[in-house]
């Protein structure tokens, strides 16, 4: 499963970050997921919940912030947001575009005790 691999990656990063700090509990994990990652909120949260059982992250709340896909038209340079499938350029109507953002997945912040 796609989400499980992502959860594993996030988990490893968090463990690395809290290592060496006096953290007894992780309350909240806020992540940013671009629309292109295909992350589904419910699946991701469920995976996370199961994966962190019996770890220091048990009970932590996962908050997912979505970022839209931003592309730039290769013909006229127009930058616009689009859904999936990609919309044609809002200025010139072309469908040749470069992806600027939307494929990112990273930890925004942690709330720890
Ligand atoms: Zn254009």
PDB file of C-alpha atoms and ligand atoms in Angstrom:
ATOM      1  CA  UNK A   1       0.000   0.000   0.000  1.00  0.00           C
ATOM      2  CA  UNK A   2       1.125   3.448  -1.055  1.00  0.00           C
ATOM      3  CA  UNK A   3       0.185   5.160   2.224  1.00  0.00           C
ATOM      4  CA  UNK A   4       1.983   2.640   4.386  1.00  0.00           C
ATOM      5  CA  UNK A   5       5.300   3.396   2.718  1.00  0.00           C
ATOM      6  CA  UNK A   6       4.705   7.096   3.311  1.00  0.00           C
ATOM      7  CA  UNK A   7       3.777   6.540   6.949  1.00  0.00           C
ATOM      8  CA  UNK A   8       6.945   4.531   7.417  1.00  0.00           C
ATOM      9  CA  UNK A   9       8.995   7.365   5.932  1.00  0.00           C
ATOM     10  CA  UNK A  10       7.310   9.954   8.144  1.00  0.00           C
ATOM     11  CA  UNK A  11       7.763   7.775  11.196  1.00  0.00           C
ATOM     12  CA  UNK A  12      11.483   7.385  10.575  1.00  0.00           C
ATOM     13  CA  UNK A  13      11.954  11.134  10.203  1.00  0.00           C
ATOM     14  CA  UNK A  14      10.048  11.858  13.424  1.00  0.00           C
ATOM     15  CA  UNK A  15      12.063   9.289  15.386  1.00  0.00           C
ATOM     16  CA  UNK A  16      15.219  10.903  14.089  1.00  0.00           C
ATOM     17  CA  UNK A  17      13.962  14.356  15.119  1.00  0.00           C
ATOM     18  CA  UNK A  18      12.920  13.470  18.659  1.00  0.00           C
ATOM     19  CA  UNK A  19      15.975  11.371  19.340  1.00  0.00           C
ATOM     20  CA  UNK A  20      18.167  13.033  21.950  1.00  0.00           C
ATOM     21  CA  UNK A  21      15.341  15.306  23.119  1.00  0.00           C
ATOM     22  CA  UNK A  22      13.294  14.711  26.240  1.00  0.00           C
ATOM     23  CA  UNK A  23      10.100  13.745  24.525  1.00  0.00           C
ATOM     24  CA  UNK A  24       7.643  11.630  26.451  1.00  0.00           C
ATOM     25  CA  UNK A  25       4.758  11.920  24.068  1.00  0.00           C
ATOM     26  CA  UNK A  26       4.057  13.154  20.589  1.00  0.00           C
ATOM     27  CA  UNK A  27       0.692  14.906  20.617  1.00  0.00           C
ATOM     28  CA  UNK A  28       0.311  15.966  17.048  1.00  0.00           C
ATOM     29  CA  UNK A  29       2.064  15.471  13.740  1.00  0.00           C
ATOM     30  CA  UNK A  30       1.284  17.959  11.004  1.00  0.00           C
ATOM     31  CA  UNK A  31       2.234  17.006   7.501  1.00  0.00           C
ATOM     32  CA  UNK A  32       1.926  18.675   4.142  1.00  0.00           C
ATOM     33  CA  UNK A  33       0.804  16.523   1.245  1.00  0.00           C
ATOM     34  CA  UNK A  34       0.614  17.789  -2.310  1.00  0.00           C
ATOM     35  CA  UNK A  35      -2.362  16.751  -4.404  1.00  0.00           C
ATOM     36  CA  UNK A  36      -0.073  14.695  -6.658  1.00  0.00           C
ATOM     37  CA  UNK A  37       1.056  12.386  -3.856  1.00  0.00           C
ATOM     38  CA  UNK A  38      -2.305  10.641  -4.085  1.00  0.00           C
ATOM     39  CA  UNK A  39      -2.487  10.560  -0.302  1.00  0.00           C
ATOM     40  CA  UNK A  40      -5.967   9.838   0.919  1.00  0.00           C
ATOM     41  CA  UNK A  41      -6.685  11.434   4.277  1.00  0.00           C
ATOM     42  CA  UNK A  42      -8.620   8.569   5.827  1.00  0.00           C
ATOM     43  CA  UNK A  43      -6.275   5.834   4.626  1.00  0.00           C
ATOM     44  CA  UNK A  44      -3.253   7.820   5.718  1.00  0.00           C
ATOM     45  CA  UNK A  45      -4.664   8.450   9.193  1.00  0.00           C
ATOM     46  CA  UNK A  46      -5.650   4.825   9.614  1.00  0.00           C
ATOM     47  CA  UNK A  47      -2.243   3.589   8.487  1.00  0.00           C
ATOM     48  CA  UNK A  48      -0.523   6.014  10.805  1.00  0.00           C
ATOM     49  CA  UNK A  49      -2.662   4.986  13.757  1.00  0.00           C
ATOM     50  CA  UNK A  50      -1.883   1.318  13.221  1.00  0.00           C
ATOM     51  CA  UNK A  51       1.774   1.818  12.467  1.00  0.00           C
ATOM     52  CA  UNK A  52       2.575   3.829  15.603  1.00  0.00           C
ATOM     53  CA  UNK A  53       0.978   1.418  18.032  1.00  0.00           C
ATOM     54  CA  UNK A  54       3.349   0.488  20.840  1.00  0.00           C
ATOM     55  CA  UNK A  55       5.796   3.200  19.774  1.00  0.00           C
ATOM     56  CA  UNK A  56       6.464   6.609  21.365  1.00  0.00           C
ATOM     57  CA  UNK A  57       4.137   8.041  18.748  1.00  0.00           C
ATOM     58  CA  UNK A  58       1.120   6.094  19.869  1.00  0.00           C
ATOM     59  CA  UNK A  59      -1.961   8.310  20.213  1.00  0.00           C
ATOM     60  CA  UNK A  60      -0.505  11.153  18.203  1.00  0.00           C
ATOM     61  CA  UNK A  61      -2.941  12.946  15.971  1.00  0.00           C
ATOM     62  CA  UNK A  62      -2.064  13.186  12.313  1.00  0.00           C
ATOM     63  CA  UNK A  63      -3.098  16.422  10.645  1.00  0.00           C
ATOM     64  CA  UNK A  64      -2.813  16.579   6.880  1.00  0.00           C
ATOM     65  CA  UNK A  65      -2.590  19.888   5.090  1.00  0.00           C
ATOM     66  CA  UNK A  66      -3.294  19.746   1.380  1.00  0.00           C
ATOM     67  CA  UNK A  67      -1.485  21.829  -1.165  1.00  0.00           C
ATOM     68  CA  UNK A  68      -2.859  22.199  -4.665  1.00  0.00           C
ATOM     69  CA  UNK A  69      -0.941  21.443  -7.832  1.00  0.00           C
ATOM     70  CA  UNK A  70       0.748  24.468  -9.316  1.00  0.00           C
ATOM     71  CA  UNK A  71       1.974  24.389 -12.874  1.00  0.00           C
ATOM     72  CA  UNK A  72       3.594  26.761 -15.298  1.00  0.00           C
ATOM     73  CA  UNK A  73       2.661  26.910 -18.953  1.00  0.00           C
ATOM     74  CA  UNK A  74       5.659  26.138 -21.159  1.00  0.00           C
ATOM     75  CA  UNK A  75       4.284  28.296 -23.936  1.00  0.00           C
ATOM     76  CA  UNK A  76       3.335  31.583 -22.276  1.00  0.00           C
ATOM     77  CA  UNK A  77       4.800  31.189 -18.782  1.00  0.00           C
ATOM     78  CA  UNK A  78       1.484  31.582 -16.983  1.00  0.00           C
ATOM     79  CA  UNK A  79       1.475  30.043 -13.481  1.00  0.00           C
ATOM     80  CA  UNK A  80      -1.821  28.565 -12.333  1.00  0.00           C
ATOM     81  CA  UNK A  81      -3.340  26.023  -9.983  1.00  0.00           C
ATOM     82  CA  UNK A  82      -4.981  22.959 -11.381  1.00  0.00           C
ATOM     83  CA  UNK A  83      -6.787  19.849 -10.302  1.00  0.00           C
ATOM     84  CA  UNK A  84      -6.184  16.364 -11.625  1.00  0.00           C
ATOM     85  CA  UNK A  85      -6.313  15.765 -14.563  1.00  0.00           C
ATOM     86  CA  UNK A  86      -4.424  18.930 -15.415  1.00  0.00           C
ATOM     87  CA  UNK A  87      -6.369  21.810 -16.845  1.00  0.00           C
ATOM     88  CA  UNK A  88      -5.187  23.631 -19.943  1.00  0.00           C
ATOM     89  CA  UNK A  89      -3.443  26.973 -19.505  1.00  0.00           C
ATOM     90  CA  UNK A  90      -5.904  29.596 -18.339  1.00  0.00           C
ATOM     91  CA  UNK A  91      -4.315  32.188 -20.623  1.00  0.00           C
ATOM     92  CA  UNK A  92      -3.359  30.487 -23.896  1.00  0.00           C
ATOM     93  CA  UNK A  93      -5.202  27.182 -23.636  1.00  0.00           C
ATOM     94  CA  UNK A  94      -2.090  25.076 -24.158  1.00  0.00           C
ATOM     95  CA  UNK A  95      -1.530  21.784 -22.420  1.00  0.00           C
ATOM     96  CA  UNK A  96       2.241  21.839 -22.203  1.00  0.00           C
ATOM     97  CA  UNK A  97       3.102  22.568 -18.590  1.00  0.00           C
ATOM     98  CA  UNK A  98       5.821  22.173 -16.035  1.00  0.00           C
ATOM     99  CA  UNK A  99       4.916  21.050 -12.513  1.00  0.00           C
ATOM    100  CA  UNK A 100       6.052  23.562  -9.910  1.00  0.00           C
ATOM    101  CA  UNK A 101       4.500  22.061  -6.793  1.00  0.00           C
ATOM    102  CA  UNK A 102       1.997  19.489  -5.652  1.00  0.00           C
ATOM    103  CA  UNK A 103       4.224  16.432  -5.360  1.00  0.00           C
ATOM    104  CA  UNK A 104       5.680  17.329  -1.976  1.00  0.00           C
ATOM    105  CA  UNK A 105       5.236  15.315   1.192  1.00  0.00           C
ATOM    106  CA  UNK A 106       6.934  16.498   4.334  1.00  0.00           C
ATOM    107  CA  UNK A 107       6.495  17.031   8.050  1.00  0.00           C
ATOM    108  CA  UNK A 108       5.378  20.558   8.766  1.00  0.00           C
ATOM    109  CA  UNK A 109       5.619  20.511  12.558  1.00  0.00           C
ATOM    110  CA  UNK A 110       5.437  18.344  15.646  1.00  0.00           C
ATOM    111  CA  UNK A 111       3.749  18.971  18.932  1.00  0.00           C
ATOM    112  CA  UNK A 112       5.491  17.115  21.718  1.00  0.00           C
ATOM    113  CA  UNK A 113       5.415  16.854  25.479  1.00  0.00           C
TER     114      UNK A 113
HETATM  115 ZN1  LIG B   1      -0.135  29.433 -21.547  1.00  0.00          ZN
END
